[in-house]
PDB file of C-alpha atoms in Angstrom:
ATOM      1  CA  LEU A 268      -4.739 -13.650  -5.014  1.00 57.00           C
ATOM      2  CA  ALA A 269      -4.161 -12.013  -8.365  1.00 64.00           C
ATOM      3  CA  LYS A 270      -5.362 -14.341 -11.086  1.00 84.00           C
ATOM      4  CA  THR A 271      -3.244 -14.571 -14.227  1.00 90.00           C
ATOM      5  CA  THR A 272      -4.255 -15.308 -17.802  1.00 92.00           C
ATOM      6  CA  GLN A 273      -1.783 -16.389 -20.482  1.00 95.00           C
ATOM      7  CA  PRO A 274      -2.123 -17.818 -23.985  1.00 96.00           C
ATOM      8  CA  ILE A 275      -2.172 -21.597 -23.894  1.00 95.00           C
ATOM      9  CA  SER A 276       0.410 -21.975 -26.641  1.00 97.00           C
ATOM     10  CA  MET A 277       2.578 -20.044 -29.088  1.00 97.00           C
ATOM     11  CA  ASP A 278       4.697 -21.019 -32.067  1.00 97.00           C
ATOM     12  CA  SER A 279       7.821 -19.248 -33.269  1.00 98.00           C
ATOM     13  CA  TYR A 280      10.885 -19.816 -35.437  1.00 97.00           C
ATOM     14  CA  GLU A 281      14.524 -19.784 -34.553  1.00 97.00           C
ATOM     15  CA  GLY A 282      16.026 -16.301 -34.439  1.00 97.00           C
ATOM     16  CA  GLN A 283      12.743 -14.509 -33.863  1.00 97.00           C
ATOM     17  CA  GLU A 284      11.819 -12.433 -30.838  1.00 97.00           C
ATOM     18  CA  VAL A 285       8.993 -13.934 -28.794  1.00 98.00           C
ATOM     19  CA  ASN A 286       6.679 -11.914 -26.584  1.00 98.00           C
ATOM     20  CA  ILE A 287       4.383 -13.692 -24.125  1.00 97.00           C
ATOM     21  CA  THR A 288       1.808 -11.511 -22.406  1.00 96.00           C
ATOM     22  CA  CYS A 289       0.209 -12.258 -19.063  1.00 95.00           C
ATOM     23  CA  SER A 290      -2.921 -10.465 -17.836  1.00 95.00           C
ATOM     24  CA  HIS A 291      -3.360  -9.798 -14.117  1.00 93.00           C
ATOM     25  CA  ASN A 292      -6.131  -7.242 -13.819  1.00 93.00           C
ATOM     26  CA  ASN A 293      -6.502  -7.428 -10.046  1.00 91.00           C
ATOM     27  CA  ILE A 294      -2.818  -7.130  -9.165  1.00 92.00           C
ATOM     28  CA  ALA A 295      -2.289  -5.612  -5.704  1.00 91.00           C
ATOM     29  CA  THR A 296       0.029  -2.787  -4.710  1.00 91.00           C
ATOM     30  CA  ASN A 297       2.548  -5.088  -3.030  1.00 88.00           C
ATOM     31  CA  ASP A 298       2.545  -7.754  -5.748  1.00 89.00           C
ATOM     32  CA  TYR A 299       5.564  -8.591  -7.861  1.00 90.00           C
ATOM     33  CA  ILE A 300       5.477 -10.383 -11.213  1.00 91.00           C
ATOM     34  CA  THR A 301       7.651 -13.442 -11.682  1.00 91.00           C
ATOM     35  CA  TRP A 302       8.176 -15.700 -14.707  1.00 94.00           C
ATOM     36  CA  TYR A 303       9.339 -19.300 -14.706  1.00 94.00           C
ATOM     37  CA  GLN A 304      10.430 -21.648 -17.503  1.00 96.00           C
ATOM     38  CA  GLN A 305       9.855 -25.392 -17.446  1.00 95.00           C
ATOM     39  CA  PHE A 306      11.429 -27.992 -19.714  1.00 94.00           C
ATOM     40  CA  PRO A 307      10.025 -31.509 -19.967  1.00 88.00           C
ATOM     41  CA  SER A 308      10.959 -33.745 -17.047  1.00 85.00           C
ATOM     42  CA  GLN A 309      12.356 -30.842 -15.044  1.00 90.00           C
ATOM     43  CA  GLY A 310      11.086 -28.515 -12.341  1.00 92.00           C
ATOM     44  CA  PRO A 311      10.351 -24.900 -13.258  1.00 93.00           C
ATOM     45  CA  ARG A 312      13.269 -22.492 -13.355  1.00 94.00           C
ATOM     46  CA  PHE A 313      13.150 -18.816 -12.312  1.00 92.00           C
ATOM     47  CA  ILE A 314      13.658 -16.497 -15.303  1.00 94.00           C
ATOM     48  CA  ILE A 315      12.904 -12.924 -14.347  1.00 93.00           C
ATOM     49  CA  GLN A 316      10.992 -10.766 -11.879  1.00 91.00           C
ATOM     50  CA  GLY A 317       9.812  -7.196 -11.749  1.00 92.00           C
ATOM     51  CA  TYR A 318       7.500  -4.653 -10.157  1.00 92.00           C
ATOM     52  CA  LYS A 319       7.144  -1.929 -12.778  1.00 91.00           C
ATOM     53  CA  THR A 320       8.610  -0.578 -16.016  1.00 88.00           C
ATOM     54  CA  LYS A 321      11.287  -2.767 -17.564  1.00 95.00           C
ATOM     55  CA  VAL A 322      13.651  -5.378 -16.208  1.00 94.00           C
ATOM     56  CA  THR A 323      16.347  -7.052 -18.290  1.00 94.00           C
ATOM     57  CA  ASN A 324      18.743  -9.862 -17.529  1.00 92.00           C
ATOM     58  CA  GLU A 325      20.923 -12.173 -19.596  1.00 92.00           C
ATOM     59  CA  VAL A 326      17.981 -14.380 -20.482  1.00 91.00           C
ATOM     60  CA  ALA A 327      14.966 -12.149 -21.053  1.00 96.00           C
ATOM     61  CA  SER A 328      13.275  -8.796 -20.633  1.00 97.00           C
ATOM     62  CA  LEU A 329      10.111  -8.088 -18.695  1.00 97.00           C
ATOM     63  CA  PHE A 330       7.917  -5.157 -19.681  1.00 97.00           C
ATOM     64  CA  ILE A 331       5.334  -3.894 -17.198  1.00 97.00           C
ATOM     65  CA  PRO A 332       3.059  -0.956 -18.140  1.00 96.00           C
ATOM     66  CA  ALA A 333       2.227   1.794 -15.696  1.00 96.00           C
ATOM     67  CA  ASP A 334      -1.116   0.264 -14.669  1.00 96.00           C
ATOM     68  CA  ARG A 335       0.609  -3.101 -14.032  1.00 96.00           C
ATOM     69  CA  LYS A 336      -2.464  -5.003 -15.192  1.00 95.00           C
ATOM     70  CA  SER A 337      -0.374  -7.008 -17.603  1.00 96.00           C
ATOM     71  CA  SER A 338       3.221  -7.937 -18.231  1.00 96.00           C
ATOM     72  CA  THR A 339       5.148  -9.164 -21.257  1.00 97.00           C
ATOM     73  CA  LEU A 340       8.033 -11.590 -21.198  1.00 98.00           C
ATOM     74  CA  SER A 341      10.315 -10.970 -24.158  1.00 98.00           C
ATOM     75  CA  LEU A 342      12.756 -13.627 -25.353  1.00 97.00           C
ATOM     76  CA  PRO A 343      15.222 -12.260 -27.921  1.00 94.00           C
ATOM     77  CA  ARG A 344      16.270 -14.429 -30.857  1.00 94.00           C
ATOM     78  CA  VAL A 345      14.853 -17.708 -29.628  1.00 97.00           C
ATOM     79  CA  SER A 346      16.485 -21.022 -30.365  1.00 97.00           C
ATOM     80  CA  LEU A 347      15.117 -24.553 -30.407  1.00 97.00           C
ATOM     81  CA  SER A 348      16.233 -24.941 -26.793  1.00 96.00           C
ATOM     82  CA  ASP A 349      13.782 -22.242 -25.708  1.00 97.00           C
ATOM     83  CA  THR A 350      10.916 -24.653 -26.394  1.00 97.00           C
ATOM     84  CA  ALA A 351       9.316 -24.924 -22.970  1.00 97.00           C
ATOM     85  CA  VAL A 352       6.324 -23.933 -20.877  1.00 96.00           C
ATOM     86  CA  TYR A 353       6.436 -20.411 -19.447  1.00 97.00           C
ATOM     87  CA  TYR A 354       4.520 -19.532 -16.274  1.00 95.00           C
ATOM     88  CA  CYS A 355       3.564 -16.079 -14.996  1.00 93.00           C
ATOM     89  CA  LEU A 356       3.026 -15.662 -11.244  1.00 90.00           C
ATOM     90  CA  VAL A 357       1.838 -12.612  -9.341  1.00 90.00           C
ATOM     91  CA  GLY A 358       2.094 -12.211  -5.587  1.00 85.00           C
ATOM     92  CA  ASP A 359       3.350 -10.392  -2.517  1.00 83.00           C
ATOM     93  CA  LEU A 360       6.930 -11.520  -1.898  1.00 77.00           C
ATOM     94  CA  ASN A 361       6.563 -10.654   1.786  1.00 75.00           C
ATOM     95  CA  ASN A 362       3.979 -13.378   1.983  1.00 72.00           C
ATOM     96  CA  ALA A 363       5.239 -16.345   0.012  1.00 65.00           C
ATOM     97  CA  GLY A 364       1.838 -17.913   0.362  1.00 62.00           C
ATOM     98  CA  ASN A 365       0.655 -15.523  -2.303  1.00 63.00           C
ATOM     99  CA  MET A 366       3.070 -16.938  -4.852  1.00 68.00           C
ATOM    100  CA  LEU A 367       1.683 -20.443  -4.617  1.00 72.00           C
ATOM    101  CA  THR A 368      -0.543 -20.569  -7.660  1.00 76.00           C
ATOM    102  CA  PHE A 369       0.928 -21.510 -11.011  1.00 80.00           C
ATOM    103  CA  GLY A 370      -1.531 -21.128 -13.865  1.00 80.00           C
ATOM    104  CA  GLY A 371      -1.573 -23.328 -16.922  1.00 83.00           C
ATOM    105  CA  GLY A 372       1.381 -21.556 -18.500  1.00 93.00           C
ATOM    106  CA  THR A 373       2.163 -20.870 -22.145  1.00 97.00           C
ATOM    107  CA  ARG A 374       3.610 -23.717 -24.172  1.00 96.00           C
ATOM    108  CA  LEU A 375       6.163 -22.179 -26.574  1.00 98.00           C
ATOM    109  CA  MET A 376       7.228 -24.242 -29.559  1.00 98.00           C
ATOM    110  CA  VAL A 377      10.251 -22.975 -31.463  1.00 98.00           C
ATOM    111  CA  LYS A 378      10.580 -24.408 -34.954  1.00 97.00           C
ATOM    112  CA  PRO A 379      13.665 -24.559 -37.162  1.00 95.00           C
TER     113      PRO A 379
ATOM    114  CA  GLY M  16      23.713 -28.694  -1.179  1.00 53.00           C
ATOM    115  CA  ALA M  17      23.904 -26.758  -4.402  1.00 77.00           C
ATOM    116  CA  GLY M  18      20.324 -27.431  -5.360  1.00 92.00           C
ATOM    117  CA  VAL M  19      17.079 -28.974  -4.213  1.00 95.00           C
ATOM    118  CA  SER M  20      17.433 -32.732  -4.106  1.00 96.00           C
ATOM    119  CA  GLN M  21      14.490 -35.105  -4.347  1.00 97.00           C
ATOM    120  CA  SER M  22      14.433 -38.848  -3.898  1.00 97.00           C
ATOM    121  CA  PRO M  23      13.606 -41.228  -5.323  1.00 97.00           C
ATOM    122  CA  SER M  24      13.564 -39.858  -8.860  1.00 96.00           C
ATOM    123  CA  ASN M  25      11.108 -42.547  -9.888  1.00 97.00           C
ATOM    124  CA  LYS M  26       8.758 -44.670  -7.818  1.00 98.00           C
ATOM    125  CA  VAL M  27       6.405 -47.386  -8.979  1.00 98.00           C
ATOM    126  CA  THR M  28       4.029 -48.680  -6.353  1.00 98.00           C
ATOM    127  CA  GLU M  29       1.009 -50.891  -6.160  1.00 97.00           C
ATOM    128  CA  LYS M  30      -2.397 -49.421  -5.486  1.00 98.00           C
ATOM    129  CA  GLY M  31      -3.098 -49.342  -1.766  1.00 98.00           C
ATOM    130  CA  LYS M  32       0.531 -49.104  -0.668  1.00 98.00           C
ATOM    131  CA  ASP M  33       2.000 -46.153   1.215  1.00 98.00           C
ATOM    132  CA  VAL M  34       4.851 -44.104  -0.269  1.00 98.00           C
ATOM    133  CA  GLU M  35       7.270 -41.545   1.132  1.00 98.00           C
ATOM    134  CA  LEU M  36       8.887 -38.894  -1.011  1.00 98.00           C
ATOM    135  CA  ARG M  37      11.867 -36.952   0.257  1.00 98.00           C
ATOM    136  CA  CYS M  38      13.036 -33.402  -0.356  1.00 97.00           C
ATOM    137  CA  ASP M  39      16.361 -31.877   0.676  1.00 96.00           C
ATOM    138  CA  PRO M  40      16.077 -28.105   0.237  1.00 95.00           C
ATOM    139  CA  ILE M  41      18.917 -25.697  -0.326  1.00 93.00           C
ATOM    140  CA  SER M  42      20.752 -25.098   2.930  1.00 90.00           C
ATOM    141  CA  GLY M  43      19.482 -21.977   4.642  1.00 87.00           C
ATOM    142  CA  HIS M  44      16.216 -21.776   2.722  1.00 89.00           C
ATOM    143  CA  THR M  45      13.456 -21.215   5.230  1.00 87.00           C
ATOM    144  CA  ALA M  46      10.524 -21.912   2.936  1.00 89.00           C
ATOM    145  CA  LEU M  47       9.707 -25.273   1.373  1.00 92.00           C
ATOM    146  CA  TYR M  48       6.891 -26.128  -1.028  1.00 93.00           C
ATOM    147  CA  TRP M  49       5.402 -29.287  -2.476  1.00 96.00           C
ATOM    148  CA  TYR M  50       3.619 -29.283  -5.817  1.00 95.00           C
ATOM    149  CA  ARG M  51       2.108 -31.999  -7.972  1.00 95.00           C
ATOM    150  CA  GLN M  52       2.094 -32.031 -11.750  1.00 94.00           C
ATOM    151  CA  SER M  53       0.102 -34.497 -13.784  1.00 91.00           C
ATOM    152  CA  LEU M  54       1.157 -35.284 -17.343  1.00 86.00           C
ATOM    153  CA  GLY M  55       0.795 -32.216 -19.557  1.00 81.00           C
ATOM    154  CA  GLN M  56      -0.779 -30.166 -16.787  1.00 85.00           C
ATOM    155  CA  GLY M  57       0.218 -27.155 -14.718  1.00 85.00           C
ATOM    156  CA  LEU M  58       1.501 -27.253 -11.161  1.00 89.00           C
ATOM    157  CA  GLU M  59      -0.920 -27.981  -8.341  1.00 90.00           C
ATOM    158  CA  PHE M  60       0.049 -26.592  -4.952  1.00 90.00           C
ATOM    159  CA  LEU M  61       0.009 -29.127  -2.105  1.00 94.00           C
ATOM    160  CA  ILE M  62       1.659 -27.740   1.034  1.00 94.00           C
ATOM    161  CA  TYR M  63       3.972 -24.938   2.169  1.00 90.00           C
ATOM    162  CA  PHE M  64       6.351 -24.709   5.151  1.00 91.00           C
ATOM    163  CA  GLN M  65       7.826 -21.415   6.346  1.00 87.00           C
ATOM    164  CA  GLY M  66      10.297 -21.528   9.199  1.00 84.00           C
ATOM    165  CA  ASN M  67       8.694 -22.674  12.437  1.00 82.00           C
ATOM    166  CA  SER M  68       5.206 -21.548  11.471  1.00 85.00           C
ATOM    167  CA  ALA M  69       2.356 -23.981  11.069  1.00 87.00           C
ATOM    168  CA  PRO M  70       2.363 -25.304   7.489  1.00 90.00           C
ATOM    169  CA  ASP M  71      -0.200 -24.217   4.937  1.00 89.00           C
ATOM    170  CA  LYS M  72      -1.901 -27.507   4.077  1.00 91.00           C
ATOM    171  CA  SER M  73      -4.669 -25.989   2.019  1.00 89.00           C
ATOM    172  CA  GLY M  74      -3.641 -27.766  -1.175  1.00 91.00           C
ATOM    173  CA  LEU M  75      -3.550 -31.334   0.107  1.00 94.00           C
ATOM    174  CA  PRO M  76      -6.173 -33.224  -1.933  1.00 94.00           C
ATOM    175  CA  SER M  77      -7.231 -35.678   0.772  1.00 95.00           C
ATOM    176  CA  ASP M  78      -6.387 -36.913   4.247  1.00 96.00           C
ATOM    177  CA  ARG M  79      -4.263 -39.626   2.635  1.00 98.00           C
ATOM    178  CA  PHE M  80      -1.657 -36.935   2.018  1.00 98.00           C
ATOM    179  CA  SER M  81       0.578 -35.551   4.758  1.00 97.00           C
ATOM    180  CA  ALA M  82       3.962 -33.888   5.000  1.00 96.00           C
ATOM    181  CA  GLU M  83       6.538 -33.161   7.632  1.00 95.00           C
ATOM    182  CA  ARG M  84       9.557 -30.950   7.763  1.00 94.00           C
ATOM    183  CA  THR M  85      12.064 -31.969  10.395  1.00 85.00           C
ATOM    184  CA  GLY M  86      14.466 -29.480  11.911  1.00 82.00           C
ATOM    185  CA  GLY M  87      13.485 -26.847   9.391  1.00 78.00           C
ATOM    186  CA  SER M  88      15.297 -28.730   6.652  1.00 90.00           C
ATOM    187  CA  VAL M  89      14.410 -32.084   5.079  1.00 95.00           C
ATOM    188  CA  SER M  90      10.775 -32.706   4.219  1.00 97.00           C
ATOM    189  CA  THR M  91       8.884 -35.926   3.623  1.00 97.00           C
ATOM    190  CA  LEU M  92       5.613 -36.141   1.710  1.00 98.00           C
ATOM    191  CA  THR M  93       3.658 -39.269   2.591  1.00 98.00           C
ATOM    192  CA  ILE M  94       0.806 -40.671   0.558  1.00 98.00           C
ATOM    193  CA  GLN M  95      -1.159 -43.443   2.246  1.00 98.00           C
ATOM    194  CA  ARG M  96      -3.199 -46.083   0.440  1.00 98.00           C
ATOM    195  CA  THR M  97      -2.118 -44.807  -2.963  1.00 98.00           C
ATOM    196  CA  GLN M  98      -4.625 -44.615  -5.790  1.00 97.00           C
ATOM    197  CA  GLN M  99      -4.021 -44.535  -9.528  1.00 96.00           C
ATOM    198  CA  GLU M 100      -5.050 -40.880  -9.672  1.00 96.00           C
ATOM    199  CA  ASP M 101      -2.086 -40.107  -7.409  1.00 97.00           C
ATOM    200  CA  SER M 102       0.240 -40.866 -10.333  1.00 97.00           C
ATOM    201  CA  ALA M 103       2.084 -37.641 -11.130  1.00 97.00           C
ATOM    202  CA  VAL M 104       5.397 -35.860 -10.750  1.00 96.00           C
ATOM    203  CA  TYR M 105       5.806 -34.491  -7.244  1.00 98.00           C
ATOM    204  CA  LEU M 106       7.957 -31.371  -7.196  1.00 96.00           C
ATOM    205  CA  CYS M 107       9.613 -29.765  -4.211  1.00 96.00           C
ATOM    206  CA  ALA M 108      10.887 -26.187  -4.130  1.00 93.00           C
ATOM    207  CA  SER M 109      12.633 -24.046  -1.551  1.00 92.00           C
ATOM    208  CA  SER M 110      13.298 -20.357  -1.138  1.00 88.00           C
ATOM    209  CA  LEU M 111      14.755 -17.770   1.186  1.00 82.00           C
ATOM    210  CA  ALA M 112      12.553 -15.359   3.038  1.00 71.00           C
ATOM    211  CA  TRP M 113      12.342 -12.203   0.991  1.00 66.00           C
ATOM    212  CA  SER M 114      14.777  -9.592   2.253  1.00 62.00           C
ATOM    213  CA  GLY M 115      12.857  -6.706   0.795  1.00 61.00           C
ATOM    214  CA  ALA M 116      15.479  -6.064  -1.861  1.00 57.00           C
ATOM    215  CA  PRO M 117      14.484  -6.360  -5.482  1.00 56.00           C
ATOM    216  CA  THR M 118      14.493  -8.603  -7.302  1.00 58.00           C
ATOM    217  CA  ASN M 119      15.360 -12.111  -8.410  1.00 64.00           C
ATOM    218  CA  TYR M 120      13.539 -13.701  -5.536  1.00 73.00           C
ATOM    219  CA  GLY M 121      12.161 -17.025  -6.595  1.00 81.00           C
ATOM    220  CA  TYR M 122      11.726 -20.674  -5.907  1.00 87.00           C
ATOM    221  CA  THR M 123      14.388 -23.247  -6.701  1.00 91.00           C
ATOM    222  CA  PHE M 124      12.786 -26.493  -7.761  1.00 93.00           C
ATOM    223  CA  GLY M 125      14.088 -30.021  -7.605  1.00 95.00           C
ATOM    224  CA  SER M 126      13.744 -32.381 -10.558  1.00 94.00           C
ATOM    225  CA  GLY M 127      10.815 -34.143  -8.977  1.00 96.00           C
ATOM    226  CA  THR M 128       9.755 -37.667  -8.127  1.00 97.00           C
ATOM    227  CA  ARG M 129       7.736 -39.434 -10.801  1.00 97.00           C
ATOM    228  CA  LEU M 130       5.179 -41.570  -8.986  1.00 98.00           C
ATOM    229  CA  THR M 131       3.358 -44.302 -10.857  1.00 98.00           C
ATOM    230  CA  VAL M 132       0.619 -46.222  -9.104  1.00 98.00           C
ATOM    231  CA  VAL M 133      -0.225 -49.510 -10.811  1.00 97.00           C
TER     232      VAL M 133
END
């Protein structure tokens, strides 16, 4: 299983762009990178997923360099409601068992 | 249903009692997962069901924990002789089998059952 490393916490201010980087040095060829968001008292929520280069949806962008040993979740113009814990997972989607491990996540605090 | 439903949402039990937690996955989702999350901590994997295959029980912390999934749908997590360290939020998630098409394949989580053992 590809182990992931993320910063424990980050602070930002409303309106700023936030970039959270996840390291996964031993990512395998078949592994995808998936990010989840968790608010207090709720289960995690899928945000974005990618294999290489850049993926963008209505919520965030995911940047993956050519060597795929890291990935960066980018949240544009954050608001107070983006305060949450963000988890990076790496695994082979053909084998859901490889997606089982959530790390400690990054606790993002957005300030006014 | 539209989402993953868990019941009860809150459960307070006395130490030594047995508890059953229920999960109704999204209809058609073949995979079902149980996680545990202690206050302020990350998610701890407990058990994983995929279709008719034998479940992956590698995350169950002790033999007091067991889970069933009947008819490939509803799942029940049972904790026998509860201990105070079992207090946590128990989260259930479900997913489709990956079709091979990128991307946006992920788990859908329920809101969890908050278990308090007193």
